[in-house]
mmCIF file of C-alpha atoms in Angstrom:
data_model
loop_
_atom_site.group_PDB
_atom_site.id
_atom_site.type_symbol
_atom_site.label_atom_id
_atom_site.label_comp_id
_atom_site.label_asym_id
_atom_site.label_seq_id
_atom_site.Cartn_x
_atom_site.Cartn_y
_atom_site.Cartn_z
ATOM 1 C CA MET L 1373 161.802 153.341 56.466
ATOM 2 C CA SER L 1374 165.640 153.655 57.421
ATOM 3 C CA ASP L 1375 167.064 157.007 56.771
ATOM 4 C CA SER L 1376 170.066 155.691 55.822
ATOM 5 C CA PRO L 1377 172.096 157.684 53.059
ATOM 6 C CA TRP L 1378 174.054 154.895 52.136
ATOM 7 C CA LEU L 1379 170.762 152.818 51.633
ATOM 8 C CA ALA L 1380 169.146 155.267 49.565
ATOM 9 C CA ALA L 1381 172.691 155.356 47.084
ATOM 10 C CA ALA L 1382 171.865 151.618 46.924
ATOM 11 C CA ILE L 1383 168.430 151.689 46.451
ATOM 12 C CA THR L 1384 168.908 154.633 43.376
ATOM 13 C CA LEU L 1385 171.628 152.269 42.015
ATOM 14 C CA PHE L 1386 169.800 149.146 41.333
ATOM 15 C CA LEU L 1387 166.402 150.988 40.518
ATOM 16 C CA TRP L 1388 168.465 152.590 37.822
ATOM 17 C CA TRP L 1389 170.198 149.400 36.419
ATOM 18 C CA PHE L 1390 166.859 147.213 37.105
ATOM 19 C CA SER L 1391 164.161 149.736 35.619
ATOM 20 C CA THR L 1392 166.252 150.219 32.555
ATOM 21 C CA GLY L 1393 166.899 146.765 32.006
ATOM 22 C CA VAL L 1394 163.262 145.701 32.374
ATOM 23 C CA ILE L 1395 162.220 148.649 29.771
ATOM 24 C CA LEU L 1396 164.935 147.315 27.231
ATOM 25 C CA TRP L 1397 163.795 143.812 27.741
ATOM 26 C CA ARG L 1398 160.222 144.519 27.075
ATOM 27 C CA VAL L 1399 161.044 146.241 23.904
ATOM 28 C CA ARG L 1400 163.102 143.521 22.938
ATOM 29 C CA VAL L 1401 160.489 141.147 23.437
ATOM 30 C CA ALA L 1402 157.983 143.573 21.705
ATOM 31 C CA ASP L 1403 160.766 143.598 18.429
ATOM 32 C CA ASN L 1404 160.699 139.868 18.336
ATOM 33 C CA GLY L 1405 156.812 139.766 17.858
ATOM 34 C CA THR L 1406 154.318 141.090 15.802
ATOM 35 C CA SER L 1407 153.473 144.633 14.683
ATOM 36 C CA GLN L 1408 151.338 145.389 17.041
ATOM 37 C CA ASP L 1409 153.174 144.156 20.263
ATOM 38 C CA HIS L 1410 154.748 147.165 20.832
ATOM 39 C CA LEU L 1411 151.379 148.999 21.114
ATOM 40 C CA LYS L 1412 150.139 146.273 23.668
ATOM 41 C CA SER L 1413 153.333 146.757 25.589
ATOM 42 C CA VAL L 1414 151.974 150.267 26.112
ATOM 43 C CA VAL L 1415 148.761 149.697 27.012
ATOM 44 C CA LEU L 1416 149.372 146.924 29.412
ATOM 45 C CA GLY L 1417 152.154 149.312 31.156
ATOM 46 C CA LEU L 1418 149.306 152.121 31.685
ATOM 47 C CA PRO L 1419 148.927 150.908 35.395
ATOM 48 C CA LEU L 1420 152.450 151.892 36.115
ATOM 49 C CA LEU L 1421 151.560 155.100 34.970
ATOM 50 C CA VAL L 1422 148.043 155.110 37.126
ATOM 51 C CA VAL L 1423 150.355 153.939 40.136
ATOM 52 C CA GLY L 1424 153.145 156.723 39.324
ATOM 53 C CA ILE L 1425 150.090 159.652 39.415
ATOM 54 C CA VAL L 1426 148.286 158.203 42.661
ATOM 55 C CA ALA L 1427 151.830 157.853 44.362
ATOM 56 C CA ALA L 1428 152.954 161.542 44.033
ATOM 57 C CA GLY L 1429 150.155 162.763 44.797
ATOM 58 C CA ALA L 1430 149.979 160.623 48.081
ATOM 59 C CA SER L 1431 153.532 161.590 48.680
ATOM 60 C CA LEU L 1432 152.882 165.512 48.572
ATOM 61 C CA PRO L 1433 152.223 165.629 52.383
ATOM 62 C CA ASP L 1434 154.514 163.366 53.853
ATOM 63 C CA LEU L 1435 158.295 164.333 54.540
ATOM 64 C CA SER L 1436 159.338 161.551 56.211
ATOM 65 C CA SER L 1437 161.812 159.019 54.639
ATOM 66 C CA GLY L 1438 158.824 157.055 53.477
ATOM 67 C CA GLY L 1439 156.961 159.854 51.956
ATOM 68 C CA ILE L 1440 160.460 160.502 50.163
ATOM 69 C CA TYR L 1441 161.056 157.134 48.768
ATOM 70 C CA LEU L 1442 157.172 157.199 47.634
ATOM 71 C CA ALA L 1443 157.683 160.365 45.830
ATOM 72 C CA PHE L 1444 160.848 159.527 44.213
ATOM 73 C CA LEU L 1445 159.158 155.853 43.074
ATOM 74 C CA ALA L 1446 156.396 157.736 41.811
ATOM 75 C CA ALA L 1447 158.627 159.944 39.515
ATOM 76 C CA LEU L 1448 160.299 156.883 38.273
ATOM 77 C CA ALA L 1449 157.087 155.143 37.576
ATOM 78 C CA LEU L 1450 155.949 158.241 35.438
ATOM 79 C CA TRP L 1451 159.134 158.014 34.076
ATOM 80 C CA GLY L 1452 159.178 154.511 32.974
ATOM 81 C CA TRP L 1453 156.040 154.682 31.553
ATOM 82 C CA ILE L 1454 156.848 157.330 29.322
ATOM 83 C CA GLU L 1455 160.409 155.749 28.246
ATOM 84 C CA LEU L 1456 158.463 152.696 27.522
ATOM 85 C CA ALA L 1457 155.865 154.667 25.197
ATOM 86 C CA PHE L 1458 158.770 156.724 23.282
ATOM 87 C CA LEU L 1459 160.797 153.051 22.976
ATOM 88 C CA SER L 1460 158.148 151.246 21.669
ATOM 89 C CA GLY L 1461 157.498 154.079 19.318
ATOM 90 C CA VAL L 1462 154.166 154.612 20.488
ATOM 91 C CA ILE L 1463 155.002 158.112 21.643
ATOM 92 C CA VAL L 1464 157.783 159.871 19.247
ATOM 93 C CA GLY L 1465 157.356 162.668 16.756
ATOM 94 C CA PRO L 1466 155.535 163.300 13.571
ATOM 95 C CA ILE L 1467 158.732 162.244 11.636
ATOM 96 C CA LYS L 1468 159.717 158.675 11.375
ATOM 97 C CA LEU L 1469 162.088 158.671 8.440
ATOM 98 C CA PRO L 1470 165.554 158.900 8.524
ATOM 99 C CA CYS L 1471 168.003 162.072 7.882
ATOM 100 C CA PRO L 1472 168.446 162.721 4.802
ATOM 101 C CA PRO L 1473 172.212 163.379 3.920
ATOM 102 C CA TYR L 1474 172.315 166.450 2.453
ATOM 103 C CA LEU L 1475 170.587 168.031 5.438
ATOM 104 C CA HIS L 1476 172.962 170.235 7.807
ATOM 105 C CA GLY L 1477 172.963 172.763 10.325
ATOM 106 C CA MET L 1478 169.570 174.279 11.653
ATOM 107 C CA GLY L 1479 167.640 171.750 8.951
ATOM 108 C CA ARG L 1480 169.199 168.735 10.562
ATOM 109 C CA PHE L 1481 168.136 169.867 14.140
ATOM 110 C CA TRP L 1482 164.702 170.506 13.216
ATOM 111 C CA ARG L 1483 164.267 167.523 11.534
ATOM 112 C CA ALA L 1484 165.965 165.706 14.476
ATOM 113 C CA VAL L 1485 163.470 167.713 16.950
ATOM 114 C CA GLY L 1486 160.282 166.521 14.985
ATOM 115 C CA THR L 1487 161.614 162.709 15.163
ATOM 116 C CA ILE L 1488 161.072 163.389 19.498
ATOM 117 C CA ALA L 1489 158.762 165.721 19.758
ATOM 118 C CA TRP L 1490 155.547 164.574 21.213
ATOM 119 C CA HIS L 1491 157.936 162.574 23.583
ATOM 120 C CA GLU L 1492 159.579 165.502 24.710
ATOM 121 C CA ALA L 1493 156.526 167.774 25.065
ATOM 122 C CA LEU L 1494 154.917 165.040 27.197
ATOM 123 C CA LEU L 1495 157.995 164.961 29.244
ATOM 124 C CA PHE L 1496 158.017 168.944 29.792
ATOM 125 C CA GLY L 1497 154.127 168.601 30.210
ATOM 126 C CA THR L 1498 154.647 166.224 33.073
ATOM 127 C CA VAL L 1499 157.441 168.259 34.486
ATOM 128 C CA VAL L 1500 155.216 171.113 34.648
ATOM 129 C CA MET L 1501 152.312 169.627 36.034
ATOM 130 C CA LEU L 1502 154.408 168.161 38.899
ATOM 131 C CA GLY L 1503 156.300 171.424 39.299
ATOM 132 C CA LEU L 1504 152.486 172.981 40.054
ATOM 133 C CA VAL L 1505 151.045 170.205 42.246
ATOM 134 C CA THR L 1506 154.521 169.894 44.744
ATOM 135 C CA VAL L 1507 155.100 173.986 44.738
ATOM 136 C CA HIS L 1508 153.153 174.715 48.159
ATOM 137 C CA ALA L 1509 153.792 170.822 49.121
ATOM 138 C CA ALA L 1510 156.059 169.671 51.928
ATOM 139 C CA ASN L 1511 157.371 166.742 49.971
ATOM 140 C CA PRO L 1512 158.955 167.885 46.518
ATOM 141 C CA PHE L 1513 160.928 165.085 45.496
ATOM 142 C CA ALA L 1514 158.950 163.948 42.978
ATOM 143 C CA PHE L 1515 159.267 166.996 40.769
ATOM 144 C CA GLY L 1516 162.823 167.175 41.716
ATOM 145 C CA THR L 1517 163.387 163.305 40.718
ATOM 146 C CA PHE L 1518 161.398 163.975 37.387
ATOM 147 C CA ALA L 1519 163.059 167.336 36.723
ATOM 148 C CA LEU L 1520 166.466 165.981 37.220
ATOM 149 C CA LEU L 1521 165.847 163.140 34.913
ATOM 150 C CA PHE L 1522 164.443 165.763 32.203
ATOM 151 C CA VAL L 1523 167.312 167.751 32.334
ATOM 152 C CA ALA L 1524 169.646 165.148 32.090
ATOM 153 C CA ARG L 1525 168.237 163.223 29.190
ATOM 154 C CA ILE L 1526 167.938 166.827 27.141
ATOM 155 C CA SER L 1527 171.410 166.778 27.583
ATOM 156 C CA ALA L 1528 172.376 163.527 26.645
ATOM 157 C CA LYS L 1529 170.625 163.804 23.553
ATOM 158 C CA LEU L 1530 172.021 166.916 22.545
ATOM 159 C CA ASN L 1531 175.257 165.354 22.609
ATOM 160 C CA LEU L 1532 174.068 162.525 20.921
ATOM 161 C CA PHE L 1533 173.009 165.030 18.067
ATOM 162 C CA LEU L 1534 176.153 167.362 18.327
ATOM 163 C CA GLY L 1535 178.683 164.183 18.371
ATOM 164 C CA VAL L 1536 180.681 162.257 20.899
ATOM 165 C CA PRO L 1537 183.168 159.408 19.867
ATOM 166 C CA ARG L 1538 180.994 156.624 21.508
ATOM 167 C CA ILE L 1539 177.591 155.898 20.485
ATOM 168 C CA ASN L 1540 175.366 152.610 21.636
ATOM 169 C CA THR L 1541 173.262 151.667 18.895
ATOM 170 C CA GLN L 1542 172.961 147.663 19.672
ATOM 171 C CA LEU L 1543 169.904 148.170 22.015
ATOM 172 C CA LEU L 1544 167.826 150.763 19.779
ATOM 173 C CA PRO L 1545 164.745 149.076 18.777
ATOM 174 C CA ARG L 1546 163.203 148.780 15.794
ATOM 175 C CA PRO L 1547 160.871 151.319 16.092
ATOM 176 C CA LEU L 1548 163.096 154.147 16.659
ATOM 177 C CA SER L 1549 166.257 152.407 14.052
ATOM 178 C CA HIS L 1550 166.057 155.720 12.178
ATOM 179 C CA LEU L 1551 167.385 157.557 15.341
ATOM 180 C CA ALA L 1552 170.842 156.642 14.499
ATOM 181 C CA SER L 1553 171.074 158.682 11.413
ATOM 182 C CA TYR L 1554 170.684 162.063 13.485
ATOM 183 C CA PHE L 1555 173.448 160.609 16.155
ATOM 184 C CA ARG L 1556 176.989 161.776 15.097
ATOM 185 C CA ILE L 1557 179.922 160.231 16.148
ATOM 186 C CA SER L 1558 183.000 162.330 16.078
ATOM 187 C CA ARG L 1559 185.182 164.489 18.505
ATOM 188 C CA ILE L 1560 182.981 165.900 21.222
ATOM 189 C CA SER L 1561 181.418 169.256 20.910
ATOM 190 C CA ALA L 1562 181.682 172.084 22.628
ATOM 191 C CA PHE L 1563 178.946 171.228 24.636
ATOM 192 C CA PHE L 1564 179.756 168.205 26.263
ATOM 193 C CA PRO L 1565 182.585 169.950 28.679
ATOM 194 C CA VAL L 1566 179.588 172.842 29.469
ATOM 195 C CA SER L 1567 177.134 169.825 30.450
ATOM 196 C CA VAL L 1568 179.515 167.101 32.335
ATOM 197 C CA THR L 1569 180.602 170.458 34.496
ATOM 198 C CA ALA L 1570 177.224 171.595 34.973
ATOM 199 C CA LEU L 1571 176.015 167.927 36.325
ATOM 200 C CA THR L 1572 179.432 167.816 38.371
ATOM 201 C CA VAL L 1573 178.451 171.076 40.250
ATOM 202 C CA PHE L 1574 174.722 170.071 40.292
ATOM 203 C CA SER L 1575 175.896 167.051 42.265
ATOM 204 C CA ALA L 1576 178.165 168.579 44.289
ATOM 205 C CA LEU L 1577 175.440 170.876 45.614
ATOM 206 C CA LEU L 1578 173.403 167.903 45.870
ATOM 207 C CA LEU L 1579 175.539 166.084 47.995
ATOM 208 C CA GLU L 1580 176.247 169.300 50.326
ATOM 209 C CA ARG L 1581 172.803 169.268 51.110
ATOM 210 C CA ALA L 1582 172.801 165.836 51.421
ATOM 211 C CA ILE L 1583 175.387 166.101 54.372
ATOM 212 C CA ASN L 1584 174.214 169.364 56.059
ATOM 213 C CA VAL L 1585 170.689 169.142 55.755
ATOM 214 C CA THR L 1586 169.064 168.599 59.565
ATOM 215 C CA HIS L 1587 165.496 166.833 58.872
ATOM 216 C CA PRO L 1588 165.946 162.909 58.192
ATOM 217 C CA GLY L 1589 163.450 162.865 55.070
ATOM 218 C CA MET L 1590 165.369 165.402 53.313
ATOM 219 C CA THR L 1591 168.614 163.697 53.968
ATOM 220 C CA VAL L 1592 167.381 160.534 52.214
ATOM 221 C CA GLY L 1593 165.698 162.753 49.213
ATOM 222 C CA TYR L 1594 169.011 164.415 48.329
ATOM 223 C CA SER L 1595 170.922 161.484 48.829
ATOM 224 C CA LEU L 1596 168.581 160.058 46.318
ATOM 225 C CA LEU L 1597 168.759 162.784 43.989
ATOM 226 C CA THR L 1598 172.770 163.196 44.711
ATOM 227 C CA CYS L 1599 173.230 159.433 43.316
ATOM 228 C CA LEU L 1600 170.657 160.045 40.425
ATOM 229 C CA ALA L 1601 172.508 163.118 39.410
ATOM 230 C CA LEU L 1602 176.023 161.098 39.469
ATOM 231 C CA LEU L 1603 174.631 158.003 37.461
ATOM 232 C CA ALA L 1604 173.675 160.819 34.651
ATOM 233 C CA LEU L 1605 177.101 162.194 34.702
ATOM 234 C CA LEU L 1606 177.911 158.459 34.505
ATOM 235 C CA GLU L 1607 176.039 157.904 31.474
ATOM 236 C CA HIS L 1608 177.544 161.052 29.770
ATOM 237 C CA TRP L 1609 181.080 160.003 30.094
ATOM 238 C CA PHE L 1610 179.610 156.498 28.758
ATOM 239 C CA MET L 1611 179.375 158.402 25.227
ATOM 240 C CA VAL L 1612 183.270 159.141 25.386
ATOM 241 C CA LEU L 1613 185.097 156.668 27.684
ATOM 242 C CA PRO L 1614 185.754 153.189 26.065
ATOM 243 C CA LEU L 1615 183.501 151.783 28.741
ATOM 244 C CA PRO L 1616 181.036 148.460 27.651
ATOM 245 C CA ASP L 1617 178.546 149.853 29.136
ATOM 246 C CA GLU L 1618 175.775 147.856 26.616
ATOM 247 C CA LYS L 1619 177.107 144.772 28.948
ATOM 248 C CA LEU L 1620 175.132 146.065 32.296
ATOM 249 C CA TRP L 1621 171.962 145.284 30.165
ATOM 250 C CA ARG L 1622 172.331 143.013 26.871
ATOM 251 C CA TRP L 1623 172.878 139.364 29.215
ATOM 252 C CA MET L 1624 169.005 140.260 30.198
ATOM 253 C CA MET L 1625 168.153 140.988 25.850
ATOM 254 C CA PRO L 1626 166.673 137.867 24.215
ATOM 255 C CA PRO L 1627 168.363 137.542 20.243
ATOM 256 C CA GLN L 1628 166.655 139.862 18.258
ATOM 257 C CA LYS L 1629 165.391 138.264 14.945
ATOM 258 C CA THR L 1630 166.656 139.554 11.993
ATOM 259 C CA LEU L 1631 164.454 141.294 9.091
ATOM 260 C CA SER L 1632 164.960 141.355 5.819
ATOM 261 C CA MET L 1633 165.475 144.858 4.757
ATOM 262 C CA LYS L 1634 163.905 146.623 1.556
ATOM 263 C CA PRO L 1635 164.731 150.051 -0.175
ATOM 264 C CA GLN L 1636 162.713 152.840 1.720
ATOM 265 C CA LYS L 1637 160.931 154.345 -1.256
ATOM 266 C CA ASP L 1638 158.849 156.489 1.014
ATOM 267 C CA HIS L 1639 162.175 157.805 2.598
ATOM 268 C CA LEU L 1640 163.626 158.805 -0.747
ATOM 269 C CA GLU L 1641 160.515 160.646 -1.710
ATOM 270 C CA ASP L 1642 160.416 162.327 1.094
ATOM 271 C CA ALA L 1643 164.131 163.216 1.210
ATOM 272 C CA ASN L 1644 163.186 164.388 -2.450
ATOM 273 C CA GLY L 1645 160.272 166.376 -1.844
ATOM 274 C CA LEU L 1646 162.629 168.808 1.161
#
């Protein structure tokens, strides 16, 4: 396989756009179906998880460009299945209700954590397992890819919680509609410049390694991670700059069926009981 860093960047960009679109498309189709369609999506997607596990293991001793791409794709497969399970509302957290309007500060924070706790625990557990199996392996890029995605996602979620000017909820699936109540549309918090600065510096460090490393496979690996880090940085700026980022995927989505809304009695009872 080619050792070109430009090809690595192009592949990363395409996979970021295409894989995100496929997952959003499948979740929208399930949204328009029956109440069991989201669970069916996750079950039918299990081969993706298995492929990711097998490919990650197969990539460990192989530091060629082919092995690097295999590790990268393995991490994306693992990430993709977990994200499908999250967006489908199958692996989320114990709290599945909107945030009561009277909650502020740490009370609001811990309730928000409760909405995504199982998902974050699964992501963290996967990071730890990949770290353990790659610590003495020749090819660590399955771990590097997944860990980068995990840290960037945590940063993005914290920014959504603390406050940013632009939050796109148009593609938020029905099982996660309650999450919008935990987002805050406001001026940027102090965390935003810290997060984008950290991502910028990390992207620069990865780029330096991609340029100066002498091993062809390592050049490909660092090029993949550099492009992925820059895309994570771009996603952060989407929360601030007036860019129509939803148009990247909205054209792929079937129209969403409307549902009649009823008063959420359970939510009111839950809120009054806190």
